[in-house]
PDB file of C-alpha atoms in Angstrom:
ATOM      1  CA  UNK V   1       3.055 -52.756  38.556  1.00 67.00           C
ATOM      2  CA  UNK V   2       5.557 -55.217  38.799  1.00 83.00           C
ATOM      3  CA  UNK V   3       8.452 -55.573  41.547  1.00 89.00           C
ATOM      4  CA  UNK V   4      11.496 -53.382  41.635  1.00 91.00           C
ATOM      5  CA  UNK V   5      15.209 -54.186  42.971  1.00 93.00           C
ATOM      6  CA  UNK V   6      18.409 -52.421  44.249  1.00 95.00           C
ATOM      7  CA  UNK V   7      21.428 -54.837  44.523  1.00 96.00           C
ATOM      8  CA  UNK V   8      24.506 -53.487  45.719  1.00 97.00           C
ATOM      9  CA  UNK V   9      27.780 -55.697  44.426  1.00 96.00           C
ATOM     10  CA  UNK V  10      31.045 -56.342  45.899  1.00 96.00           C
ATOM     11  CA  UNK V  11      32.989 -56.263  42.185  1.00 92.00           C
ATOM     12  CA  UNK V  12      36.062 -57.638  44.181  1.00 93.00           C
ATOM     13  CA  UNK V  13      34.774 -60.384  46.329  1.00 95.00           C
ATOM     14  CA  UNK V  14      36.421 -64.440  45.462  1.00 93.00           C
ATOM     15  CA  UNK V  15      34.609 -66.963  46.051  1.00 93.00           C
ATOM     16  CA  UNK V  16      36.409 -68.186  48.523  1.00 95.00           C
ATOM     17  CA  UNK V  17      36.213 -64.735  50.823  1.00 96.00           C
ATOM     18  CA  UNK V  18      31.943 -63.583  49.702  1.00 97.00           C
ATOM     19  CA  UNK V  19      30.599 -65.390  52.769  1.00 97.00           C
ATOM     20  CA  UNK V  20      32.947 -63.487  55.127  1.00 98.00           C
ATOM     21  CA  UNK V  21      32.873 -60.346  53.588  1.00 98.00           C
ATOM     22  CA  UNK V  22      29.061 -60.369  53.830  1.00 98.00           C
ATOM     23  CA  UNK V  23      29.068 -61.370  57.565  1.00 98.00           C
ATOM     24  CA  UNK V  24      29.862 -57.365  58.764  1.00 98.00           C
ATOM     25  CA  UNK V  25      27.251 -56.042  56.064  1.00 98.00           C
ATOM     26  CA  UNK V  26      24.328 -58.244  57.552  1.00 98.00           C
ATOM     27  CA  UNK V  27      25.622 -57.655  61.282  1.00 98.00           C
ATOM     28  CA  UNK V  28      25.670 -54.240  60.507  1.00 98.00           C
ATOM     29  CA  UNK V  29      22.096 -54.017  59.224  1.00 98.00           C
ATOM     30  CA  UNK V  30      20.685 -56.471  61.652  1.00 98.00           C
ATOM     31  CA  UNK V  31      22.481 -53.929  64.504  1.00 98.00           C
ATOM     32  CA  UNK V  32      21.131 -51.036  62.886  1.00 98.00           C
ATOM     33  CA  UNK V  33      17.496 -52.616  63.241  1.00 98.00           C
ATOM     34  CA  UNK V  34      17.251 -52.310  58.931  1.00 98.00           C
ATOM     35  CA  UNK V  35      17.160 -55.925  58.492  1.00 98.00           C
ATOM     36  CA  UNK V  36      15.955 -59.103  60.633  1.00 98.00           C
ATOM     37  CA  UNK V  37      18.606 -61.270  61.447  1.00 97.00           C
ATOM     38  CA  UNK V  38      16.917 -64.639  60.259  1.00 96.00           C
ATOM     39  CA  UNK V  39      16.382 -65.287  56.266  1.00 96.00           C
ATOM     40  CA  UNK V  40      13.598 -66.700  55.540  1.00 94.00           C
ATOM     41  CA  UNK V  41      12.245 -67.565  52.025  1.00 93.00           C
ATOM     42  CA  UNK V  42       9.479 -65.552  50.524  1.00 90.00           C
ATOM     43  CA  UNK V  43      10.577 -62.551  51.391  1.00 90.00           C
ATOM     44  CA  UNK V  44      12.179 -62.307  48.099  1.00 89.00           C
ATOM     45  CA  UNK V  45      11.442 -63.508  44.541  1.00 84.00           C
ATOM     46  CA  UNK V  46      12.022 -66.565  43.967  1.00 82.00           C
ATOM     47  CA  UNK V  47      12.690 -68.982  46.753  1.00 86.00           C
ATOM     48  CA  UNK V  48      16.199 -67.789  47.985  1.00 90.00           C
ATOM     49  CA  UNK V  49      15.910 -66.812  51.561  1.00 95.00           C
ATOM     50  CA  UNK V  50      15.675 -63.219  52.565  1.00 97.00           C
ATOM     51  CA  UNK V  51      15.722 -60.956  55.527  1.00 98.00           C
ATOM     52  CA  UNK V  52      12.411 -59.378  56.382  1.00 97.00           C
ATOM     53  CA  UNK V  53      12.885 -55.575  56.530  1.00 97.00           C
ATOM     54  CA  UNK V  54      13.499 -54.936  60.451  1.00 97.00           C
ATOM     55  CA  UNK V  55      12.115 -51.936  62.622  1.00 96.00           C
ATOM     56  CA  UNK V  56      14.439 -48.843  61.378  1.00 96.00           C
ATOM     57  CA  UNK V  57      14.501 -49.915  57.496  1.00 97.00           C
ATOM     58  CA  UNK V  58      13.104 -46.092  57.087  1.00 96.00           C
ATOM     59  CA  UNK V  59      16.843 -45.533  57.946  1.00 96.00           C
ATOM     60  CA  UNK V  60      18.322 -47.141  54.471  1.00 97.00           C
ATOM     61  CA  UNK V  61      16.214 -45.061  52.262  1.00 96.00           C
ATOM     62  CA  UNK V  62      15.556 -41.554  50.950  1.00 94.00           C
ATOM     63  CA  UNK V  63      11.618 -41.273  51.140  1.00 90.00           C
ATOM     64  CA  UNK V  64       9.735 -43.998  53.121  1.00 86.00           C
ATOM     65  CA  UNK V  65       6.503 -42.799  52.013  1.00 81.00           C
ATOM     66  CA  UNK V  66       7.350 -44.539  48.486  1.00 70.00           C
ATOM     67  CA  UNK V  67       6.724 -48.324  49.148  1.00 70.00           C
ATOM     68  CA  UNK V  68       6.571 -51.028  51.992  1.00 80.00           C
ATOM     69  CA  UNK V  69      10.142 -53.191  51.850  1.00 93.00           C
ATOM     70  CA  UNK V  70      10.037 -57.105  51.285  1.00 94.00           C
ATOM     71  CA  UNK V  71      13.376 -58.663  52.009  1.00 95.00           C
ATOM     72  CA  UNK V  72      17.287 -58.529  51.598  1.00 98.00           C
ATOM     73  CA  UNK V  73      18.598 -61.651  49.673  1.00 97.00           C
ATOM     74  CA  UNK V  74      22.198 -61.691  50.122  1.00 98.00           C
ATOM     75  CA  UNK V  75      24.001 -64.149  47.141  1.00 97.00           C
ATOM     76  CA  UNK V  76      27.302 -65.382  48.053  1.00 97.00           C
ATOM     77  CA  UNK V  77      27.886 -67.376  45.258  1.00 94.00           C
ATOM     78  CA  UNK V  78      28.780 -66.788  41.210  1.00 93.00           C
ATOM     79  CA  UNK V  79      25.812 -64.552  39.984  1.00 91.00           C
ATOM     80  CA  UNK V  80      24.911 -61.903  37.164  1.00 89.00           C
ATOM     81  CA  UNK V  81      23.375 -59.268  38.309  1.00 88.00           C
ATOM     82  CA  UNK V  82      21.644 -56.487  35.799  1.00 84.00           C
ATOM     83  CA  UNK V  83      20.067 -52.899  36.369  1.00 83.00           C
ATOM     84  CA  UNK V  84      17.305 -52.281  33.735  1.00 75.00           C
ATOM     85  CA  UNK V  85      17.005 -48.654  34.917  1.00 62.00           C
ATOM     86  CA  UNK V  86      20.625 -47.356  33.786  1.00 54.00           C
ATOM     87  CA  UNK V  87      20.694 -49.820  30.111  1.00 53.00           C
ATOM     88  CA  UNK V  88      20.490 -47.388  26.909  1.00 60.00           C
ATOM     89  CA  UNK V  89      21.580 -48.202  23.674  1.00 60.00           C
ATOM     90  CA  UNK V  90      24.525 -46.919  24.444  1.00 63.00           C
ATOM     91  CA  UNK V  91      25.387 -49.252  27.470  1.00 67.00           C
ATOM     92  CA  UNK V  92      28.597 -50.678  26.862  1.00 77.00           C
ATOM     93  CA  UNK V  93      31.654 -52.049  28.537  1.00 84.00           C
ATOM     94  CA  UNK V  94      34.818 -50.322  29.015  1.00 88.00           C
ATOM     95  CA  UNK V  95      38.280 -52.030  28.920  1.00 91.00           C
ATOM     96  CA  UNK V  96      39.876 -51.387  32.563  1.00 91.00           C
ATOM     97  CA  UNK V  97      43.516 -51.907  30.458  1.00 93.00           C
ATOM     98  CA  UNK V  98      42.898 -49.404  27.996  1.00 94.00           C
ATOM     99  CA  UNK V  99      39.921 -47.447  28.819  1.00 92.00           C
ATOM    100  CA  UNK V 100      38.395 -48.006  25.275  1.00 90.00           C
ATOM    101  CA  UNK V 101      34.507 -48.485  25.311  1.00 88.00           C
ATOM    102  CA  UNK V 102      33.503 -51.459  23.577  1.00 85.00           C
ATOM    103  CA  UNK V 103      31.195 -50.979  20.469  1.00 77.00           C
ATOM    104  CA  UNK V 104      28.031 -52.557  21.566  1.00 71.00           C
ATOM    105  CA  UNK V 105      27.071 -53.229  17.650  1.00 73.00           C
ATOM    106  CA  UNK V 106      30.145 -54.789  17.259  1.00 79.00           C
ATOM    107  CA  UNK V 107      29.192 -58.055  16.287  1.00 84.00           C
ATOM    108  CA  UNK V 108      32.904 -59.982  17.046  1.00 83.00           C
ATOM    109  CA  UNK V 109      32.688 -58.177  20.608  1.00 80.00           C
ATOM    110  CA  UNK V 110      28.831 -59.312  21.319  1.00 81.00           C
ATOM    111  CA  UNK V 111      29.762 -62.843  20.558  1.00 87.00           C
ATOM    112  CA  UNK V 112      32.943 -62.865  22.708  1.00 85.00           C
ATOM    113  CA  UNK V 113      30.513 -61.190  25.411  1.00 85.00           C
ATOM    114  CA  UNK V 114      28.236 -64.045  24.798  1.00 87.00           C
ATOM    115  CA  UNK V 115      30.588 -66.693  25.145  1.00 91.00           C
ATOM    116  CA  UNK V 116      32.554 -65.648  27.715  1.00 91.00           C
ATOM    117  CA  UNK V 117      29.105 -65.221  29.568  1.00 89.00           C
ATOM    118  CA  UNK V 118      27.956 -68.158  29.154  1.00 91.00           C
ATOM    119  CA  UNK V 119      31.565 -69.629  30.412  1.00 92.00           C
ATOM    120  CA  UNK V 120      31.630 -67.303  33.615  1.00 90.00           C
ATOM    121  CA  UNK V 121      27.833 -69.027  34.541  1.00 87.00           C
ATOM    122  CA  UNK V 122      29.412 -72.223  33.933  1.00 90.00           C
ATOM    123  CA  UNK V 123      32.355 -71.913  35.287  1.00 90.00           C
ATOM    124  CA  UNK V 124      33.018 -68.412  37.020  1.00 88.00           C
ATOM    125  CA  UNK V 125      35.844 -67.573  34.991  1.00 89.00           C
ATOM    126  CA  UNK V 126      36.116 -66.241  31.713  1.00 93.00           C
ATOM    127  CA  UNK V 127      38.120 -63.613  29.681  1.00 93.00           C
ATOM    128  CA  UNK V 128      37.667 -60.607  26.854  1.00 90.00           C
ATOM    129  CA  UNK V 129      40.118 -59.392  24.467  1.00 89.00           C
ATOM    130  CA  UNK V 130      39.603 -55.841  24.031  1.00 88.00           C
ATOM    131  CA  UNK V 131      38.608 -54.997  20.366  1.00 85.00           C
ATOM    132  CA  UNK V 132      41.097 -51.893  21.048  1.00 89.00           C
ATOM    133  CA  UNK V 133      44.382 -52.851  22.858  1.00 92.00           C
ATOM    134  CA  UNK V 134      43.737 -56.873  22.269  1.00 90.00           C
ATOM    135  CA  UNK V 135      44.572 -57.406  25.939  1.00 92.00           C
ATOM    136  CA  UNK V 136      42.684 -60.244  27.448  1.00 92.00           C
ATOM    137  CA  UNK V 137      40.507 -59.050  30.808  1.00 91.00           C
ATOM    138  CA  UNK V 138      38.431 -61.616  32.982  1.00 92.00           C
ATOM    139  CA  UNK V 139      34.921 -60.277  32.346  1.00 89.00           C
ATOM    140  CA  UNK V 140      34.083 -59.358  35.930  1.00 88.00           C
ATOM    141  CA  UNK V 141      37.285 -56.570  35.125  1.00 88.00           C
ATOM    142  CA  UNK V 142      35.533 -55.295  32.907  1.00 88.00           C
ATOM    143  CA  UNK V 143      33.220 -51.955  33.868  1.00 84.00           C
ATOM    144  CA  UNK V 144      29.876 -51.264  32.865  1.00 79.00           C
ATOM    145  CA  UNK V 145      28.424 -48.367  31.757  1.00 69.00           C
ATOM    146  CA  UNK V 146      26.112 -47.002  34.653  1.00 64.00           C
ATOM    147  CA  UNK V 147      26.786 -50.562  36.657  1.00 68.00           C
ATOM    148  CA  UNK V 148      24.339 -52.224  34.286  1.00 76.00           C
ATOM    149  CA  UNK V 149      25.774 -55.226  34.622  1.00 84.00           C
ATOM    150  CA  UNK V 150      28.001 -57.275  37.485  1.00 89.00           C
ATOM    151  CA  UNK V 151      29.610 -60.309  37.325  1.00 91.00           C
ATOM    152  CA  UNK V 152      30.016 -61.184  40.845  1.00 93.00           C
ATOM    153  CA  UNK V 153      30.315 -63.481  44.208  1.00 95.00           C
ATOM    154  CA  UNK V 154      28.463 -61.056  46.379  1.00 97.00           C
ATOM    155  CA  UNK V 155      25.756 -59.292  46.218  1.00 97.00           C
ATOM    156  CA  UNK V 156      22.940 -57.553  48.445  1.00 98.00           C
ATOM    157  CA  UNK V 157      19.688 -57.533  46.333  1.00 97.00           C
ATOM    158  CA  UNK V 158      16.605 -55.445  47.940  1.00 97.00           C
ATOM    159  CA  UNK V 159      13.387 -56.090  46.753  1.00 96.00           C
ATOM    160  CA  UNK V 160      10.713 -53.693  46.625  1.00 94.00           C
ATOM    161  CA  UNK V 161      12.763 -50.868  49.196  1.00 95.00           C
ATOM    162  CA  UNK V 162      12.001 -47.125  48.694  1.00 95.00           C
ATOM    163  CA  UNK V 163      14.749 -45.913  46.628  1.00 94.00           C
ATOM    164  CA  UNK V 164      18.269 -46.309  48.768  1.00 96.00           C
ATOM    165  CA  UNK V 165      19.844 -43.414  50.088  1.00 97.00           C
ATOM    166  CA  UNK V 166      23.621 -42.729  48.985  1.00 96.00           C
ATOM    167  CA  UNK V 167      24.576 -42.563  52.528  1.00 97.00           C
ATOM    168  CA  UNK V 168      23.262 -45.800  53.074  1.00 98.00           C
ATOM    169  CA  UNK V 169      24.895 -47.060  50.100  1.00 97.00           C
ATOM    170  CA  UNK V 170      28.233 -45.334  50.809  1.00 97.00           C
ATOM    171  CA  UNK V 171      28.230 -47.032  54.445  1.00 98.00           C
ATOM    172  CA  UNK V 172      27.787 -50.470  53.104  1.00 98.00           C
ATOM    173  CA  UNK V 173      30.481 -49.890  50.370  1.00 97.00           C
ATOM    174  CA  UNK V 174      32.881 -48.599  53.678  1.00 97.00           C
ATOM    175  CA  UNK V 175      31.891 -52.447  55.516  1.00 98.00           C
ATOM    176  CA  UNK V 176      33.681 -53.667  52.453  1.00 97.00           C
ATOM    177  CA  UNK V 177      37.224 -51.676  52.490  1.00 94.00           C
ATOM    178  CA  UNK V 178      39.255 -51.738  49.290  1.00 94.00           C
ATOM    179  CA  UNK V 179      36.801 -53.214  46.910  1.00 95.00           C
ATOM    180  CA  UNK V 180      35.127 -51.810  44.078  1.00 90.00           C
ATOM    181  CA  UNK V 181      31.401 -51.827  44.687  1.00 93.00           C
ATOM    182  CA  UNK V 182      28.805 -51.120  41.888  1.00 91.00           C
ATOM    183  CA  UNK V 183      24.824 -50.290  42.682  1.00 92.00           C
ATOM    184  CA  UNK V 184      21.992 -52.030  39.843  1.00 91.00           C
ATOM    185  CA  UNK V 185      18.640 -51.180  40.105  1.00 91.00           C
ATOM    186  CA  UNK V 186      15.576 -52.113  38.180  1.00 88.00           C
ATOM    187  CA  UNK V 187      12.164 -53.369  37.870  1.00 89.00           C
ATOM    188  CA  UNK V 188      10.261 -57.011  36.533  1.00 87.00           C
TER     189      UNK V 188
END
């Protein structure tokens, strides 16, 4: 059967600002009764503490009949999130400088992306040169098709929740004013 996840990410949060930016979102979720205030181990996949669902968790989803949610894990450190539902053979990244999509079959691009991903995991800093305009662009700035990858410092990962509503996702984005947000979902 597997576990599902839905993640709302802040693509612009810096390592220094991630925890500060997460606080109003969590405070709002607790005030609305969507999650409980205390994060505990065992409510998400792995050991990461997560907020158990609150009495009003249904306010966040499109149809409460399709599941019994587990927890909300809030990540405020360097993390790579991925979505498995939206990945296709054509999934790629678009250069934010020139708007050209990288060719996923281009070995040079794939090699540069792989090295940059490793560097980002290690240091939180990595650039990738665009094959079209040759501009060097920070890895988190690339626009990923259907939000299938996110290199970020702030993410809200909902485990085994029914589908989060568009209105709920928009409200979370409003609580991160001026920041690009993304939505990734998948199943493991």
